[in-house]
XYZ file of C-alpha atoms in Angstrom:
594
model
C 199.978 140.720 84.944
C 198.299 143.624 83.121
C 194.961 142.011 81.717
C 194.651 144.245 78.331
C 197.943 145.911 77.544
C 196.268 148.271 74.935
C 195.853 151.885 74.650
C 192.057 152.735 74.405
C 190.539 155.186 71.681
C 189.378 158.651 72.717
C 186.141 160.342 71.447
C 186.716 163.603 69.738
C 184.147 166.442 70.019
C 184.061 169.053 67.130
C 182.171 172.209 68.279
C 181.317 173.975 65.145
C 179.997 177.500 64.747
C 178.904 180.131 62.439
C 182.317 181.804 61.077
C 180.664 185.127 60.341
C 182.464 187.558 62.709
C 180.879 190.833 63.671
C 178.105 189.852 65.997
C 176.981 186.302 64.937
C 180.076 184.209 65.902
C 180.712 186.019 68.988
C 177.124 185.542 70.281
C 177.501 181.677 69.853
C 180.830 181.019 71.228
C 179.898 180.106 74.624
C 176.784 177.988 73.920
C 178.746 176.226 71.232
C 181.371 175.117 73.329
C 179.158 174.307 76.358
C 177.233 171.805 73.958
C 180.508 170.170 73.470
C 181.254 169.917 77.064
C 177.848 168.744 77.783
C 178.486 165.791 75.511
C 181.667 165.098 76.781
C 180.166 165.079 80.540
C 177.626 162.186 78.992
C 180.419 160.075 77.651
C 182.459 160.290 80.401
C 179.846 159.446 82.849
C 178.147 156.722 80.979
C 180.824 154.899 78.872
C 183.690 152.588 79.955
C 186.917 150.893 78.618
C 187.237 147.211 78.766
C 189.250 147.750 81.963
C 186.535 149.803 83.712
C 188.146 153.125 83.327
C 186.087 155.995 82.059
C 186.156 156.764 78.406
C 188.137 160.071 77.666
C 187.126 162.799 75.259
C 188.886 165.450 73.393
C 187.388 168.823 72.611
C 188.698 170.611 69.869
C 190.653 173.828 71.475
C 188.502 176.217 69.917
C 185.159 176.312 68.127
C 185.183 175.394 64.413
C 184.349 178.207 62.121
C 186.356 177.186 58.950
C 188.905 174.963 57.425
C 191.961 176.493 59.323
C 190.312 175.731 62.748
C 188.822 172.211 61.495
C 192.906 171.360 60.289
C 193.892 172.617 63.988
C 191.356 170.288 65.261
C 192.339 167.259 63.173
C 196.224 167.820 64.404
C 194.901 167.577 67.866
C 192.847 164.649 67.321
C 195.801 162.790 65.803
C 198.073 163.815 68.774
C 195.551 162.531 71.214
C 194.633 159.171 69.893
C 190.791 160.069 68.804
C 189.148 157.248 67.263
C 185.656 158.572 66.516
C 184.320 162.224 66.447
C 180.878 163.788 66.869
C 180.573 167.150 65.369
C 178.021 169.350 67.765
C 176.500 172.668 66.786
C 173.540 174.624 68.018
C 173.500 176.883 64.568
C 174.199 177.089 61.154
C 177.878 176.512 60.111
C 179.788 176.326 56.920
C 179.341 172.709 56.020
C 181.889 171.360 53.909
C 184.452 174.010 55.519
C 183.976 172.158 58.784
C 183.421 168.398 58.374
C 185.484 165.697 59.507
C 187.112 164.485 56.412
C 189.215 161.298 57.969
C 187.511 158.502 55.807
C 188.523 155.839 58.462
C 187.221 157.373 61.550
C 183.416 156.687 62.679
C 181.515 160.078 62.640
C 178.498 161.728 63.668
C 176.916 165.090 63.703
C 174.391 166.275 66.289
C 172.364 169.427 65.300
C 170.793 171.140 68.236
C 166.809 171.333 67.118
C 166.132 174.864 68.226
C 164.294 177.624 66.193
C 166.460 180.547 67.408
C 169.564 179.097 65.431
C 169.150 176.686 62.473
C 171.478 174.013 64.148
C 169.248 171.272 62.387
C 169.708 172.982 58.697
C 173.516 172.749 59.254
C 173.171 169.059 60.339
C 171.314 168.486 57.328
C 173.628 170.492 54.980
C 176.632 168.737 56.847
C 175.434 165.219 56.181
C 174.415 166.083 52.443
C 178.296 167.108 52.162
C 179.389 163.498 53.819
C 176.882 161.678 51.369
C 178.090 163.641 48.332
C 181.927 163.023 49.313
C 181.292 159.296 50.208
C 182.142 159.871 53.946
C 179.196 158.477 55.686
C 178.076 160.237 58.826
C 175.365 159.300 61.445
C 172.769 162.411 61.957
C 171.599 163.007 65.158
C 168.728 165.327 65.911
C 166.123 165.633 68.713
C 162.445 165.330 68.060
C 161.222 168.062 70.175
C 162.073 171.775 69.960
C 164.362 173.106 72.502
C 165.070 176.668 74.007
C 168.096 178.316 72.936
C 170.807 177.618 75.551
C 169.050 174.610 76.889
C 172.001 172.380 78.114
C 169.655 169.481 78.777
C 170.284 166.444 76.142
C 166.701 164.810 75.284
C 166.633 161.165 76.048
C 165.943 160.326 72.380
C 169.170 162.231 71.532
C 171.038 160.297 74.579
C 170.016 157.100 73.028
C 171.529 157.825 69.615
C 174.642 159.414 71.066
C 175.365 156.499 73.255
C 174.602 154.070 70.381
C 176.982 155.777 67.937
C 179.664 156.054 70.532
C 179.570 152.353 71.562
C 180.012 151.200 68.054
C 182.470 153.727 67.153
C 184.709 152.912 70.033
C 184.632 149.231 68.904
C 185.667 150.282 65.469
C 188.433 152.385 66.806
C 189.764 149.628 69.235
C 190.017 146.862 66.861
C 192.159 148.823 64.603
C 195.683 148.156 64.512
C 195.446 145.230 66.795
C 195.679 141.373 65.926
C 193.774 138.004 65.821
C 195.847 135.105 66.963
C 195.314 132.007 64.981
C 196.571 128.997 67.551
C 196.826 126.274 65.181
C 194.797 125.937 61.622
C 191.587 124.579 60.275
C 189.458 122.415 62.832
C 187.817 119.602 61.175
C 186.970 121.277 57.807
C 184.881 124.011 59.792
C 184.759 126.934 57.401
C 184.854 129.342 60.025
C 188.426 128.375 60.896
C 189.606 128.786 57.535
C 191.033 132.036 58.681
C 190.732 135.078 56.014
C 193.362 137.641 56.623
C 191.638 140.063 54.027
C 188.427 140.094 56.161
C 190.614 141.207 59.231
C 192.554 143.410 57.252
C 189.823 145.185 54.981
C 186.700 145.300 57.230
C 188.496 145.481 60.830
C 191.735 146.981 60.313
C 193.291 144.333 62.255
C 196.109 141.798 61.231
C 196.127 137.726 61.684
C 198.982 136.433 63.610
C 199.341 132.684 63.328
C 201.427 130.158 65.416
C 201.417 126.201 65.313
C 199.960 124.429 68.214
C 203.475 122.908 68.645
C 203.995 126.228 70.432
C 201.874 124.896 73.308
C 203.708 121.418 73.478
C 207.033 123.335 73.513
C 206.371 126.030 76.365
C 204.646 123.256 78.295
C 207.685 121.066 78.193
C 210.126 123.845 78.511
C 208.147 125.555 81.565
C 207.815 128.678 79.277
C 205.302 130.099 82.010
C 205.183 132.037 85.264
C 205.805 129.019 87.848
C 204.410 131.217 90.613
C 201.269 131.963 88.920
C 200.967 128.201 87.777
C 201.123 127.196 91.268
C 198.609 130.004 92.374
C 196.105 128.934 89.486
C 196.336 125.360 90.163
C 195.307 125.768 93.700
C 192.611 128.135 92.861
C 191.334 125.454 90.400
C 191.327 122.717 93.135
C 189.194 125.081 95.512
C 186.882 126.372 92.789
C 186.535 123.931 89.886
C 184.483 121.038 91.200
C 184.858 117.784 89.484
C 181.854 115.761 87.967
C 181.231 112.176 87.489
C 183.145 110.244 84.869
C 180.742 109.496 81.978
C 183.088 107.381 80.232
C 182.635 103.493 79.869
C 184.768 101.609 82.344
C 187.229 100.742 79.566
C 187.586 104.627 78.432
C 188.134 105.804 81.855
C 191.122 107.487 82.740
C 193.291 107.032 85.954
C 193.132 109.368 88.717
C 196.753 110.244 88.039
C 196.174 111.013 84.535
C 193.181 113.068 85.281
C 195.272 115.193 87.696
C 197.913 115.649 85.148
C 195.377 116.851 82.548
C 194.275 119.342 85.090
C 197.898 120.651 85.433
C 198.227 120.502 81.469
C 194.928 122.602 81.148
C 195.940 125.231 83.603
C 199.601 125.358 81.937
C 197.375 125.881 78.375
C 195.510 128.685 79.927
C 198.481 130.745 81.030
C 200.578 129.984 77.648
C 197.308 131.138 75.543
C 196.931 134.341 77.445
C 200.608 135.025 77.497
C 200.682 134.230 73.565
C 197.790 136.995 73.071
C 198.953 139.985 75.207
C 202.535 138.936 76.389
C 203.609 138.673 79.953
C 206.418 140.803 81.605
C 207.234 137.823 83.693
C 208.905 135.837 81.060
C 211.154 138.848 80.217
C 212.121 138.433 83.995
C 212.943 134.730 83.035
C 215.258 135.539 80.396
C 212.591 135.082 77.609
C 212.082 138.439 76.067
C 210.871 137.628 72.684
C 208.269 135.301 74.304
C 207.383 138.177 76.623
C 206.145 140.476 73.857
C 202.951 138.219 72.772
C 201.203 138.828 69.463
C 199.265 142.180 70.432
C 195.908 140.067 70.004
C 192.422 141.053 71.438
C 190.884 137.942 70.090
C 192.333 134.304 69.334
C 191.262 130.898 68.152
C 192.432 127.358 69.002
C 192.349 124.523 66.697
C 192.337 121.921 68.979
C 190.345 119.070 67.147
C 191.999 116.800 66.400
C 195.640 117.175 65.714
C 196.170 118.606 69.302
C 193.014 116.801 71.190
C 194.075 113.238 69.775
C 197.250 113.583 71.750
C 196.908 116.208 74.507
C 194.111 117.748 76.702
C 191.404 119.422 75.049
C 191.152 123.321 75.096
C 188.029 123.477 77.126
C 189.396 124.747 80.194
C 191.541 127.253 78.698
C 188.824 128.693 76.506
C 186.072 128.516 79.164
C 188.235 130.377 81.724
C 189.879 132.856 79.558
C 186.363 133.965 78.126
C 185.447 134.390 81.620
C 185.281 137.569 83.669
C 187.211 136.149 86.443
C 189.884 133.428 87.372
C 192.629 133.136 89.971
C 193.651 136.607 89.869
C 190.154 138.012 90.412
C 187.671 139.641 87.983
C 189.060 141.074 84.973
C 188.043 141.556 81.139
C 187.581 138.565 79.307
C 190.029 137.239 76.665
C 188.387 136.189 73.271
C 189.368 132.694 72.377
C 187.119 131.009 69.908
C 186.871 127.172 69.981
C 188.027 125.154 67.105
C 189.939 128.271 65.716
C 186.242 129.468 64.456
C 187.794 133.035 63.515
C 184.456 134.384 62.233
C 182.749 133.399 65.887
C 185.605 134.962 67.465
C 184.911 138.181 65.560
C 181.527 138.042 66.668
C 182.569 137.152 70.348
C 184.889 140.491 69.787
C 182.200 142.789 68.634
C 179.762 141.692 71.505
C 182.293 142.223 74.141
C 183.527 145.760 72.771
C 179.688 146.831 72.548
C 178.840 145.753 75.954
C 182.152 145.126 77.931
C 180.846 141.661 79.366
C 181.477 138.208 78.437
C 180.115 136.269 75.465
C 178.740 132.621 75.074
C 180.411 130.756 72.244
C 177.827 127.707 71.226
C 176.871 125.332 68.685
C 173.366 126.175 67.323
C 172.820 122.427 67.803
C 169.345 121.517 67.760
C 165.563 123.025 66.997
C 163.117 121.595 69.457
C 159.590 121.994 68.369
C 156.583 122.125 70.815
C 155.551 118.430 69.469
C 158.923 117.234 69.784
C 159.436 118.020 73.345
C 156.111 116.780 74.247
C 156.809 113.362 72.438
C 160.140 113.082 74.584
C 158.746 114.450 77.748
C 155.545 112.709 78.669
C 153.824 115.655 77.087
C 155.435 118.769 78.557
C 153.914 121.729 76.846
C 156.153 124.818 76.306
C 155.015 128.000 77.123
C 155.579 131.646 77.474
C 158.539 132.876 74.946
C 159.267 129.424 74.181
C 155.789 128.268 73.072
C 156.920 128.064 69.084
C 159.796 125.985 70.230
C 163.201 126.147 71.567
C 166.777 126.512 70.267
C 169.389 124.377 71.869
C 172.869 126.262 72.156
C 175.193 123.772 73.332
C 178.997 123.004 72.371
C 181.667 120.394 72.319
C 183.828 122.740 74.103
C 183.556 125.548 76.644
C 181.483 128.868 76.909
C 182.091 131.697 79.472
C 181.243 130.925 83.191
C 179.241 134.104 83.255
C 177.026 132.370 81.345
C 175.232 130.554 84.105
C 173.137 133.564 84.461
C 174.065 134.137 87.869
C 174.976 137.665 87.512
C 171.965 140.039 87.845
C 170.689 143.447 86.252
C 169.124 146.301 88.137
C 165.646 144.423 88.085
C 166.921 141.352 89.259
C 167.039 139.357 85.866
C 169.916 137.136 84.757
C 172.438 138.931 82.881
C 176.240 139.170 82.200
C 177.717 142.035 83.280
C 181.026 144.146 82.970
C 183.527 142.721 85.422
C 183.546 145.681 87.589
C 179.771 145.328 88.248
C 180.118 141.819 89.150
C 179.741 140.843 93.076
C 181.945 138.407 94.714
C 178.455 136.459 95.518
C 177.809 136.463 91.689
C 181.231 135.167 90.863
C 181.316 132.383 93.542
C 177.748 131.360 92.296
C 178.917 130.999 88.729
C 181.860 128.943 90.053
C 179.576 126.704 92.076
C 177.167 126.172 89.339
C 179.759 124.896 87.146
C 180.864 121.465 86.922
C 184.052 120.040 85.409
C 183.658 116.598 83.923
C 186.603 114.162 82.343
C 185.977 114.647 78.718
C 184.565 111.865 76.549
C 187.478 109.795 75.658
C 186.125 108.863 72.144
C 185.876 112.465 71.353
C 189.143 113.674 73.039
C 191.663 110.898 73.489
C 194.362 113.294 74.844
C 191.888 114.036 77.584
C 191.240 117.242 79.199
C 188.520 118.369 81.517
C 184.850 119.628 79.625
C 182.661 122.293 81.283
C 179.003 121.975 82.119
C 176.331 124.517 83.189
C 172.847 125.359 82.444
C 172.008 129.218 81.814
C 169.187 130.752 83.849
C 166.058 131.401 82.184
C 164.857 135.249 81.727
C 167.984 136.763 80.387
C 167.548 139.238 77.646
C 169.891 137.968 75.091
C 171.119 138.578 71.401
C 172.225 135.795 69.287
C 174.712 136.490 66.291
C 176.707 134.978 63.669
C 179.216 136.633 61.262
C 179.541 134.574 57.947
C 181.482 134.727 54.849
C 179.708 134.304 51.490
C 181.407 133.716 48.300
C 181.314 136.800 45.886
C 179.544 138.914 48.589
C 182.114 138.973 51.457
C 181.113 139.332 55.399
C 177.537 139.288 56.445
C 175.931 139.358 59.584
C 172.841 137.445 61.217
C 171.138 138.909 64.684
C 168.179 137.346 66.521
C 167.207 138.682 69.766
C 165.194 136.815 72.386
C 165.271 135.383 75.780
C 166.994 132.447 77.616
C 164.584 129.623 78.883
C 164.147 127.751 82.180
C 162.796 124.301 81.915
C 161.850 121.871 84.743
C 164.667 119.583 85.700
C 163.068 116.394 84.317
C 162.163 117.889 80.980
C 165.842 119.672 80.830
C 167.384 116.329 81.359
C 165.227 114.519 79.010
C 166.315 116.759 76.107
C 169.923 117.496 77.424
C 170.914 113.997 78.011
C 170.327 113.126 74.354
C 173.462 114.753 73.688
C 176.678 114.761 75.357
C 176.057 115.591 79.128
C 179.264 117.189 79.701
C 178.647 120.220 77.757
C 177.339 123.843 79.013
C 173.493 124.313 77.558
C 171.397 127.424 77.123
C 167.977 127.326 76.064
C 167.137 130.384 73.599
C 163.758 131.412 72.448
C 164.059 134.041 69.666
C 161.619 137.122 69.435
C 159.332 136.352 66.353
C 157.946 139.048 63.984
C 155.433 136.852 62.026
C 157.503 137.426 58.883
C 160.638 136.485 57.052
C 162.943 134.257 58.943
C 161.330 135.371 62.348
C 158.135 133.828 61.368
C 158.804 130.899 63.510
C 161.361 129.601 65.408
C 162.054 126.619 63.265
C 162.749 129.268 60.330
C 165.221 130.999 62.497
C 167.285 127.807 62.882
C 166.870 126.972 59.148
C 168.249 130.375 57.904
C 170.968 130.393 60.354
C 174.360 130.615 58.305
C 176.566 128.081 60.119
C 177.175 125.693 63.042
C 178.330 128.073 65.603
C 176.762 130.981 66.965
C 177.710 133.770 69.949
C 175.227 135.057 72.434
C 175.376 138.323 74.206
C 173.393 139.295 77.125
C 170.914 142.169 76.393
C 168.829 143.235 73.651
C 171.575 144.788 71.827
C 171.047 144.028 68.233
C 170.747 147.725 67.551
C 174.376 148.210 68.533
C 175.185 145.204 66.102
C 173.402 147.061 63.204
C 175.422 150.165 63.679
C 178.731 148.794 64.212
C 178.157 146.660 61.151
C 177.277 149.803 58.956
C 180.387 151.366 60.186
C 182.477 148.481 59.084
C 180.370 148.166 55.841
C 179.357 144.631 56.796
C 175.550 144.104 55.710
C 173.026 142.284 57.964
C 170.842 139.808 56.492
C 168.525 138.723 59.158
C 167.637 140.622 62.257
C 164.487 141.194 64.247
C 165.283 144.629 65.824
C 162.344 147.187 65.747
C 162.636 149.652 62.745
C 162.757 152.754 65.436
C 165.576 151.082 66.851
C 167.675 150.936 63.620
C 170.429 153.372 63.423
C 172.669 153.644 60.488
C 174.509 156.727 58.720
C 172.207 158.949 56.952
C 173.724 158.153 53.515
C 171.967 154.664 53.896
C 168.790 156.163 53.047
C 170.045 157.184 49.550
C 170.092 153.655 49.012
C 166.149 153.136 49.816
C 164.001 153.905 52.919
C 161.104 151.357 52.399
C 163.181 147.998 52.704
C 165.932 148.712 54.981
C 167.771 145.427 54.716
C 168.065 145.539 51.028
C 169.156 149.419 51.313
C 171.951 148.290 53.777
C 173.155 145.700 51.299
C 173.451 148.443 48.451
C 175.041 150.810 50.516
C 177.421 148.335 51.935
C 178.379 147.027 48.216
C 178.787 150.814 47.194
C 181.270 151.757 49.893
C 183.102 148.522 50.320
C 185.416 147.484 53.337
C 186.449 150.306 55.694
C 189.991 149.829 55.103
C 189.973 148.712 51.609
C-alpha cells in the first residue's frame, strides 16, 4: 500500500523587478528570471519530500513589477499548491506592491548583493514592509558583493535558502493534516492530555480520536489485510530475534502465549497504520469506511494501563512504524508517540519533516555524574564529550530501530538517514542489533514484546522537547550533543540498574558554560518533561527557524548565535538577548493560524 498518501507542498519563487519601463525593466528581465531559475535548480537538486521525490518549485509566469503581476503570481501559487515562497531580485523593486501578502505562508526575500543594482536595498525595504504589516519574512543577503549577472549562489546564501526551505516545507506539509489520538491520557502524563487548540492554532492540523476498543474490534473481526499479516509475521520470525525472558519463574508466560502475543503485536501494527493513512485493501474487503483512515501524519497510542493490563503492549507496533523499514522494505516512518504523548509526537513530526529521517522517542531517565559512574563501575572515568556526565535516554516502550546507529554518513559516522539513502546492509544490521524480549509482566500484564538495543556512540544528535506552559502556551527546548559509547561492563553496570528490556542511548549535550548549558546536570535539571525526542545531526538551527515560523518560543538551546536564523522582524524585539526577543515576538504575533 501507499506509505504516505498526502500531497506535498511546493515552493513558490517570486522574481521581482523594477517596474519602470523605458529601459530599466527591459534591461533586467533576463537576469531576474535567471535568478529565480537558479534558486529552483538549487531546491530541486538538494531537497526531497518524505517519499524521496524532488521538491517541486513553481516560478511566477512573469517577473513581478507591480500589484497586478503580484496578484497573477498569487493565483498561480494557489492553483499549484504552493506552501512557502521566496521572493528574489537583483535590483530595486516597489516594495509593498510586490510582496507576498499571504499571512499563513512562510516567506523569505533574497536580495542580490551587487553594486550595479540595489537588490539589497529592495530587500531592506521589503522586509521593513513585512515588519510594518505584521507579516514576518526571513531576509537573505550574501556577505560578499557579487558581480552583476553572476548566477552562482554563495555558500552562506545557500545555507540560509536551504534552512528556510526545510522549515517552511515542514510548516506547509503539516497544514490540513491530522494527529490521531489512539486512546486518551496515559497514566496522568500531561503530554498525553491532547490539546486540540495547540494543533489547530499553531500547526494548522486537526485532532482525530479513537478509542482503543477499535483495535480490539479490528483484531477480533479480522479488519486488516490477511495477506499482508501473513507476510509480516513471516518477516518478523525471520528478522526479529527474541531474547531471554527476564521475568521471574512465576511471571513467565508460556511459549503458546508468547506466540499469540507476537501475532497480536503484528496485527496492531497493521491496524495502527491503517487507522492513520487508510488502506485500499480494506475497501476491496467491503470495508469502505475503514479504508479511509484519519489523514494522520502523526499519532499516539495510549497503551498503559487500560490496554496493557489486558492486551499486548504497543512496543512492537510503535517501534516498527517509527522505523524506516518493515516487511514491505524501506519507506518513510509513520510517527507514533508512546503513551499518546502528543507533545512528543509533535516533536517527532518536526524532526522527521526537517530531516526526512526516523526519530528516537525516549524518557530522559537519568543524569549520571562522573562520580556516580565511578562509584558503581569500580572507578571508570568518563571522558571526551561525556566528561561532565551522561544523560540516559531509555523508555518503557519502543524507539525506531534506526536508532541503533548502524547507518553511516559520508564521513562514516553513525547517523539516521532518509530511507532512500539506507543500504540493505545498514537495514540488516539494525535488525540484527535489536533484540525483542518478552515484556516484564508486572509492567505489562497483557504481555507483548519489548525492544532492546544500544545506540552507537559518536552520532551528532539533537535532543528536543515541546512543552505546554499554562498562560504561555507551547515552548521548545533544544540541546545539541553526541551519542556516547561506553565499555560493555560499564554500560551493563549502569543499564542493568533499570529495565534490561528497553533501548538505551547515552547522550552528552554540548556545554556552553552558561545558563542551562553550564553543566550536563543543569540540562537534565532544566528539562521540561519526562520525555524527549532525539534527531540525528546538529539541526538545532532548523528547529529554531521552524519554531519561529510557528510562533513557538524556544527557551533553552545551545545553538551558536551565528546559526540562529529567524524572521527579520524578530530584530525589532531586541538584538542583544535573542532568547528574550524570541519570546516577545512570538507573544506579539501569536499562533500562526489563530
